[in-house]
Coordinates of C-alpha atoms in Angstrom, one line a residue:
M1 CA 3.0 40.1 -3.3
K2 CA -0.2 38.6 -5.0
T3 CA -0.1 38.1 -8.7
L4 CA -3.3 37.8 -10.5
A5 CA -4.2 35.3 -12.9
L6 CA -7.3 35.1 -14.8
L7 CA -8.7 31.8 -14.9
V8 CA -11.0 31.1 -17.5
L9 CA -13.8 28.5 -17.0
A10 CA -14.7 26.7 -20.2
L11 CA -17.4 24.0 -20.5
L12 CA -16.7 21.3 -23.2
L13 CA -19.3 21.9 -25.8
T14 CA -20.0 18.8 -27.7
G15 CA -21.2 17.7 -30.9
C16 CA -20.6 15.0 -33.5
A17 CA -19.7 15.3 -37.0
D18 CA -21.5 12.8 -39.7
D19 CA -18.1 11.8 -40.7
A20 CA -16.4 11.4 -37.5
P21 CA -14.7 8.0 -36.6
P22 CA -16.5 5.4 -34.8
P23 CA -15.9 5.3 -31.0
P24 CA -14.1 2.2 -29.4
A25 CA -15.9 -0.9 -28.1
S26 CA -16.3 0.3 -24.6
D27 CA -18.9 2.7 -23.2
Y28 CA -17.4 6.1 -22.9
C29 CA -18.5 9.6 -22.4
Q30 CA -16.9 11.7 -24.9
T31 CA -17.1 15.4 -26.2
E32 CA -15.9 16.3 -29.7
D33 CA -13.3 19.3 -31.0
A34 CA -14.9 20.1 -33.9
A35 CA -12.1 21.9 -35.3
M36 CA -9.8 18.9 -34.5
S37 CA -12.1 16.2 -35.3
R38 CA -11.2 14.2 -32.3
Y39 CA -12.8 12.8 -29.3
D40 CA -11.5 13.5 -25.7
L41 CA -12.3 10.6 -23.1
R42 CA -14.3 12.0 -20.3
Q43 CA -15.4 8.8 -18.4
S44 CA -14.5 5.3 -19.1
S45 CA -17.3 3.4 -17.4
F46 CA -20.9 4.3 -16.0
G47 CA -23.1 2.8 -13.2
G48 CA -27.0 1.7 -13.7
G49 CA -29.1 4.3 -15.4
E50 CA -26.2 6.6 -16.6
I51 CA -27.2 5.6 -20.3
S52 CA -30.6 6.9 -21.6
P53 CA -32.6 4.2 -23.0
R54 CA -33.0 5.8 -26.5
S55 CA -30.2 5.5 -29.0
L56 CA -29.7 7.4 -32.1
G57 CA -27.6 6.2 -35.3
R58 CA -25.2 8.5 -37.0
A59 CA -27.5 9.3 -39.6
D60 CA -30.2 10.8 -37.6
L61 CA -27.9 13.4 -35.7
P62 CA -28.0 16.1 -38.9
Q63 CA -32.1 16.7 -37.9
Y64 CA -31.4 17.2 -34.4
L65 CA -28.9 19.7 -35.0
Q66 CA -30.8 21.4 -37.9
S67 CA -34.0 21.5 -35.6
G68 CA -32.1 23.1 -32.8
A69 CA -32.6 20.6 -30.5
L70 CA -28.9 21.0 -29.3
V71 CA -27.1 17.8 -28.6
E72 CA -24.3 18.2 -26.1
N73 CA -22.6 16.0 -23.5
W74 CA -23.4 12.8 -25.0
L75 CA -22.7 9.4 -23.8
I76 CA -21.8 7.2 -26.8
H77 CA -21.4 3.3 -26.8
Q78 CA -21.1 0.7 -29.3
Q79 CA -24.3 -0.7 -30.8
G80 CA -24.9 -4.2 -32.5
S81 CA -22.3 -7.0 -33.2
L82 CA -19.4 -7.2 -35.0
A83 CA -21.2 -7.5 -37.9
R84 CA -23.3 -4.6 -37.9
R85 CA -20.7 -1.7 -37.1
P86 CA -19.9 0.8 -37.6
G87 CA -23.4 1.5 -35.8
F88 CA -23.4 3.4 -32.7
G89 CA -25.7 5.4 -30.5
H90 CA -25.8 9.0 -29.2
V91 CA -27.7 8.7 -25.9
G92 CA -28.6 11.3 -23.6
V93 CA -26.5 13.6 -21.3
C94 CA -23.3 12.7 -19.1
K95 CA -24.8 12.8 -15.7
T96 CA -21.6 13.3 -14.0
I97 CA -20.1 16.3 -15.9
D98 CA -20.3 19.6 -13.5
P99 CA -20.4 22.5 -15.8
F100 CA -18.3 24.3 -13.4
V101 CA -15.1 22.1 -13.1
S102 CA -13.0 22.9 -16.3
V103 CA -10.7 25.4 -15.2
E104 CA -7.8 27.2 -17.7
R105 CA -5.9 30.0 -16.5
A106 CA -5.9 33.1 -18.8
S107 CA -3.2 35.9 -18.9
S108 CA -1.9 37.6 -15.4
T109 CA -2.4 41.5 -15.5
G110 CA -1.2 42.5 -11.7
D111 CA -1.0 42.2 -8.1
Y112 CA -4.7 42.8 -6.6
D113 CA -7.7 41.1 -5.4
L114 CA -11.0 41.4 -7.2
Y115 CA -14.4 42.2 -5.3
G116 CA -16.9 43.6 -8.0
L117 CA -18.1 43.6 -11.7
A118 CA -20.1 45.2 -14.2
Y119 CA -20.6 44.5 -18.1
G120 CA -21.1 47.2 -20.4
A121 CA -23.2 45.8 -23.2
E122 CA -23.0 48.7 -25.3
L123 CA -19.2 48.6 -25.3
G124 CA -18.9 45.1 -25.1
R125 CA -16.3 45.5 -22.0
W126 CA -16.3 44.1 -18.8
V127 CA -14.9 46.0 -15.7
G128 CA -13.5 44.2 -12.7
V129 CA -12.8 46.3 -9.4
G130 CA -10.9 45.7 -6.1
Q131 CA -7.6 46.3 -4.4
S132 CA -4.0 45.9 -4.0
N133 CA -1.6 45.9 -0.9
G134 CA -4.8 46.3 1.3
T135 CA -5.5 49.9 0.0
E136 CA -4.6 51.1 -3.6
P137 CA -7.9 51.0 -5.6
V138 CA -7.7 48.6 -8.6
I139 CA -9.6 48.7 -11.9
V140 CA -9.4 46.3 -14.9
Y141 CA -11.5 45.6 -18.1
S142 CA -11.9 42.9 -20.7
D143 CA -12.9 43.1 -24.0
D144 CA -13.1 39.3 -24.9
D145 CA -15.6 38.0 -22.1
G146 CA -12.7 37.6 -19.5
V147 CA -10.2 36.2 -21.6
T148 CA -7.7 38.6 -21.4
W149 CA -7.9 41.8 -19.0
T150 CA -6.1 45.3 -19.0
A151 CA -5.5 47.5 -16.2
A152 CA -7.2 50.9 -16.4
S153 CA -5.0 53.5 -17.8
S154 CA -6.0 56.5 -15.7
V155 CA -7.6 55.8 -12.2
P156 CA -7.6 58.8 -9.4
N157 CA -4.7 58.1 -6.6
L158 CA -7.1 57.3 -3.9
N159 CA -5.9 54.9 -1.0
A160 CA -9.5 53.0 -0.9
P161 CA -10.4 49.7 -2.0
L162 CA -13.1 49.3 -4.6
H163 CA -16.3 47.0 -3.9
G164 CA -19.0 47.4 -6.4
A165 CA -19.3 48.3 -9.9
A166 CA -22.4 49.3 -12.3
W167 CA -23.0 50.4 -15.9
S168 CA -26.0 52.7 -17.0
G169 CA -26.0 52.2 -20.6
S170 CA -23.4 55.0 -21.1
R171 CA -21.2 55.0 -18.1
F172 CA -19.7 52.9 -15.5
V173 CA -19.8 54.0 -11.6
V174 CA -17.8 52.1 -8.9
V175 CA -17.7 52.6 -5.2
G176 CA -15.7 51.9 -2.3
S177 CA -14.2 52.6 1.1
L178 CA -13.8 55.6 3.0
V179 CA -10.6 57.8 2.8
G180 CA -10.1 61.2 4.3
G181 CA -13.8 61.6 5.4
N182 CA -15.2 60.8 1.8
T183 CA -16.4 57.8 0.7
T184 CA -15.0 56.4 -2.5
I185 CA -16.9 57.1 -6.0
M186 CA -15.7 57.1 -9.5
Y187 CA -17.4 57.3 -12.8
S188 CA -16.0 56.7 -16.6
A189 CA -17.6 56.5 -20.0
D190 CA -15.3 53.7 -21.1
G191 CA -13.9 52.0 -18.0
D192 CA -10.3 53.2 -19.1
T193 CA -10.4 56.7 -17.7
W194 CA -12.0 57.5 -14.4
I195 CA -13.2 60.4 -12.6
D196 CA -13.2 61.0 -8.8
A197 CA -16.8 61.7 -7.6
S198 CA -16.0 60.9 -3.7
T199 CA -18.2 62.3 -1.4
A200 CA -19.0 62.7 2.3
L201 CA -21.7 60.7 3.5
T202 CA -23.6 60.7 6.9
G203 CA -21.9 57.8 9.1
T204 CA -18.9 57.8 7.1
P205 CA -19.8 54.5 5.5
T206 CA -17.9 52.3 3.0
L207 CA -20.2 51.6 0.0
V208 CA -20.1 48.0 -0.8
D209 CA -22.5 47.7 -3.9
V210 CA -24.1 49.7 -6.7
V211 CA -26.7 48.9 -9.4
W212 CA -28.3 51.0 -12.4
M213 CA -32.2 51.2 -11.9
G214 CA -32.9 52.6 -15.1
N215 CA -33.1 56.1 -14.2
L216 CA -30.6 56.2 -10.9
F217 CA -27.6 54.5 -9.7
V218 CA -28.3 53.1 -6.1
A219 CA -25.7 52.2 -3.6
V220 CA -25.6 50.9 -0.3
G221 CA -23.1 51.0 2.6
V222 CA -22.1 48.1 5.2
A223 CA -22.6 48.7 8.9
S224 CA -25.0 51.7 8.4
D225 CA -28.4 52.7 7.1
I226 CA -27.2 54.5 4.1
V227 CA -28.7 54.5 0.6
V228 CA -27.5 56.7 -2.0
T229 CA -28.7 57.5 -5.4
S230 CA -27.4 59.5 -8.4
P231 CA -28.8 59.9 -11.8
T232 CA -25.4 60.2 -13.3
G233 CA -22.6 59.1 -10.5
A234 CA -21.4 62.5 -10.3
T235 CA -23.4 63.9 -7.4
W236 CA -25.1 61.9 -4.9
T237 CA -28.1 62.1 -2.4
E238 CA -28.8 60.4 0.9
R239 CA -32.1 58.4 1.1
S240 CA -33.4 57.6 4.7
T241 CA -34.0 53.8 5.6
T242 CA -34.8 52.2 8.9
Y243 CA -32.5 48.8 8.4
G244 CA -29.0 47.9 7.8
G245 CA -27.9 47.7 4.3
K246 CA -25.3 45.5 2.7
A247 CA -25.9 43.8 -0.3
V248 CA -28.2 45.2 -3.2
A249 CA -29.5 43.6 -6.2
R250 CA -32.2 44.2 -9.1
S251 CA -35.0 41.7 -9.4
T252 CA -35.3 40.0 -12.6
D253 CA -38.9 40.7 -13.3
S254 CA -40.4 43.8 -12.0
G255 CA -37.6 46.1 -11.6
N256 CA -37.7 46.0 -7.9
L257 CA -34.5 46.7 -5.6
I258 CA -33.8 44.3 -3.0
T259 CA -31.0 45.0 -0.2
S260 CA -30.0 42.8 2.6
G261 CA -27.5 42.8 5.5
T262 CA -28.7 42.6 9.1
A263 CA -32.2 43.1 7.6
T264 CA -33.9 42.5 4.4
A265 CA -36.0 45.1 2.5
V266 CA -37.3 45.8 -0.8
S267 CA -37.7 49.0 -3.0
T268 CA -40.3 49.4 -5.6
D269 CA -39.1 53.0 -6.6
G270 CA -35.6 52.6 -7.2
G271 CA -34.3 52.9 -3.9
L272 CA -36.3 56.1 -2.7
T273 CA -38.4 54.4 -0.1
W274 CA -38.1 50.8 1.5
G275 CA -40.6 48.1 2.8
T276 CA -39.2 45.2 5.1
L277 CA -39.3 41.5 4.1
G278 CA -38.4 40.1 7.4
H279 CA -35.0 38.3 7.8
P280 CA -33.7 34.7 8.8
T281 CA -32.8 34.8 12.4
G282 CA -29.1 34.4 13.0
Y283 CA -27.7 35.1 9.7
A284 CA -25.6 37.8 8.4
V285 CA -26.8 38.4 4.7
N286 CA -24.2 39.1 1.9
G287 CA -25.9 38.5 -1.4
V288 CA -29.5 38.8 -2.5
I289 CA -31.3 38.0 -5.8
Y290 CA -35.0 37.5 -7.0
S291 CA -35.9 35.0 -9.4
G292 CA -38.9 32.8 -10.5
G293 CA -41.0 34.3 -7.7
F294 CA -38.8 33.8 -4.9
Y295 CA -36.3 36.1 -3.3
Y296 CA -32.8 34.3 -2.4
L297 CA -30.4 35.3 0.4
G298 CA -27.1 34.1 0.5
S299 CA -25.3 34.5 4.0
N300 CA -23.1 33.0 6.8
A301 CA -24.5 31.9 10.2
T302 CA -23.5 34.5 12.7
A303 CA -22.0 31.5 14.9
G304 CA -20.0 29.1 13.3
G305 CA -19.9 30.7 9.7
A306 CA -21.7 27.9 7.7
G307 CA -22.7 29.3 4.1
S308 CA -26.5 29.1 3.8
I309 CA -29.1 30.1 1.1
H310 CA -32.5 30.8 2.1
R311 CA -35.5 31.3 0.1
G312 CA -38.9 33.4 0.4
T313 CA -42.0 34.7 -1.4
G314 CA -41.7 38.0 0.1
D315 CA -44.5 37.7 3.2
G316 CA -41.6 37.7 6.0
T317 CA -40.9 33.9 6.3
W318 CA -37.7 32.1 5.2
T319 CA -36.8 28.4 4.2
Q320 CA -33.2 27.3 4.4
V321 CA -32.5 25.6 0.9
Y322 CA -28.7 25.3 1.3
L323 CA -26.6 24.6 4.0
N324 CA -22.9 23.9 3.9
G325 CA -21.6 22.2 7.1
S326 CA -17.8 22.6 6.2
G327 CA -17.4 25.6 8.5
S328 CA -16.5 29.0 7.3
T329 CA -18.0 29.2 4.0
A330 CA -20.0 32.2 3.7
V331 CA -22.1 32.7 0.5
F332 CA -21.1 36.1 -0.6
Y333 CA -23.1 36.8 -4.0
L334 CA -25.9 35.3 -6.0
A335 CA -26.8 35.4 -9.7
E336 CA -28.9 34.1 -12.3
F337 CA -27.1 32.3 -15.5
G338 CA -29.2 30.7 -18.1
D339 CA -30.9 27.7 -16.5
Y340 CA -28.9 28.0 -13.3
L341 CA -28.9 29.9 -10.0
V342 CA -25.3 30.3 -8.8
G343 CA -23.7 31.2 -5.6
V344 CA -20.2 31.9 -4.7
G345 CA -18.4 32.6 -1.4
Q346 CA -15.5 32.0 1.0
G347 CA -12.9 29.6 0.7
G348 CA -13.6 29.2 -3.4
L349 CA -17.3 28.1 -2.5
L350 CA -19.4 27.9 -5.6
V351 CA -22.9 26.1 -5.3
Y352 CA -25.6 26.0 -8.1
S353 CA -29.2 25.1 -8.4
I354 CA -30.8 23.5 -11.9
D355 CA -34.3 23.3 -10.3
D356 CA -35.3 27.2 -9.6
G357 CA -33.2 27.0 -6.1
A358 CA -35.3 24.0 -4.4
T359 CA -31.9 22.1 -4.2
W360 CA -28.1 23.0 -4.6
T361 CA -25.1 21.5 -5.7
T362 CA -21.5 22.3 -4.3
S363 CA -18.9 22.3 -7.2
A364 CA -15.3 21.3 -7.0
I365 CA -13.5 24.2 -8.2
E366 CA -10.3 25.0 -6.4
A367 CA -10.2 28.7 -5.4
V368 CA -9.9 31.0 -2.4
N369 CA -12.5 33.5 -1.5
L370 CA -15.1 34.3 -4.4
H371 CA -16.4 37.6 -4.2
E372 CA -19.1 38.1 -7.2
C373 CA -20.4 36.4 -10.2
F374 CA -22.4 38.2 -12.6
T375 CA -23.8 37.7 -16.3
G376 CA -23.2 39.4 -19.4
N377 CA -23.1 38.5 -23.0
G378 CA -24.1 34.8 -22.4
T379 CA -21.0 34.6 -20.3
L380 CA -20.6 34.0 -16.4
V381 CA -17.6 35.8 -14.9
I382 CA -16.6 35.0 -11.0
V383 CA -14.2 37.1 -9.5
G384 CA -12.2 36.7 -5.9
E385 CA -8.9 37.0 -3.9
S386 CA -5.4 35.7 -4.5
D387 CA -4.3 32.6 -3.2
G388 CA -0.7 34.3 -2.1
T389 CA 0.2 33.8 -5.7
D390 CA -2.6 34.3 -8.1
A391 CA -6.2 36.0 -7.8
Q392 CA -9.2 34.0 -9.0
L393 CA -11.5 34.7 -11.9
F394 CA -13.6 32.2 -14.0
T395 CA -15.7 32.7 -16.9
L396 CA -18.4 30.0 -18.3
S397 CA -20.6 30.2 -21.4
V398 CA -24.1 30.4 -21.4
N399 CA -24.1 27.4 -23.7
A400 CA -23.4 25.1 -20.6
T401 CA -27.1 25.2 -19.8
K402 CA -27.9 23.7 -23.1
R403 CA -27.6 19.8 -22.0
R404 CA -31.0 18.0 -23.0
L405 CA -31.7 14.2 -23.2
I406 CA -32.6 13.4 -26.7

């Protein structure tokens, strides 16, 4: 049996009260627990170039805090001679602090893996979907941005895993695998009580993702050319395509819809009609996103399985901007999170970019397969599979992005 534990990823936010005690004489990187008025040692020594040439005394800090220039992740070191203490400087950001590494476990709620997420802003509620024992659908929800989770109280008794979820502003819809000739679909007004809307679709596909496009839910199927739409989630209409759909994402600037699998396409009318974007040769795409004028594809090589991210402008050409050389490390999902682009995937893979996708950094999170990352209410939630004992779920505050040199 695999017991789910929810893991909460919390960045250590920084600050410094004006009456804080002076630091020790050695250079160090610290964060302050404002409630406890104490400092946590994060790094005891630094190499060349890790300390900003600009220093601020303690008396200078209030004006930065009041002006909204948030001062976080400081390098702090002793200033002046013994006769000049307690002067010390607050200088820059800690280059070596990875915003994705501090993981804290939350409460365990069951025995399952999670594959999909949605955030209902009007309810302040997260919904996660997945499966247990290989076949049973699982739906859980959280009202505190992923800190604690509760199993939905009323879920139709269908023997089919769930893969994707979406919120329309008034209703959640979740989609999943085939059972008894019907593709699994459910909807709910509150994320707790669910209604079965499963339906027979051409090719009997598994639906792997669903999004809300402002007036329609749009869902895509794996290993088929199926795209289905619904205004309510209760009844569904099949749409014709000429490519193999797999992952789906809404663009962030113009409301277009992108889907990919063995081919990549875009729809400008909410999934009714589609045009091709080309496709990187030799890659099976799992996650797609549009950000800052670029399309991004998260994938694995069809030979070797190495995780990869490609970037393109929509003209049919693609440039590889990330490649993980450690073997089976497919990138399953991509998301925007404040200043970051984030990708998650196989073997606990988590990568992020702070320079609009030009370069990517692999984080040091210990996890199994991470299947989706989703942003809501200033929080990034990441869900994944069990490692045999615990499933993987992380959260990260959007304040993680506010790190500035001062």
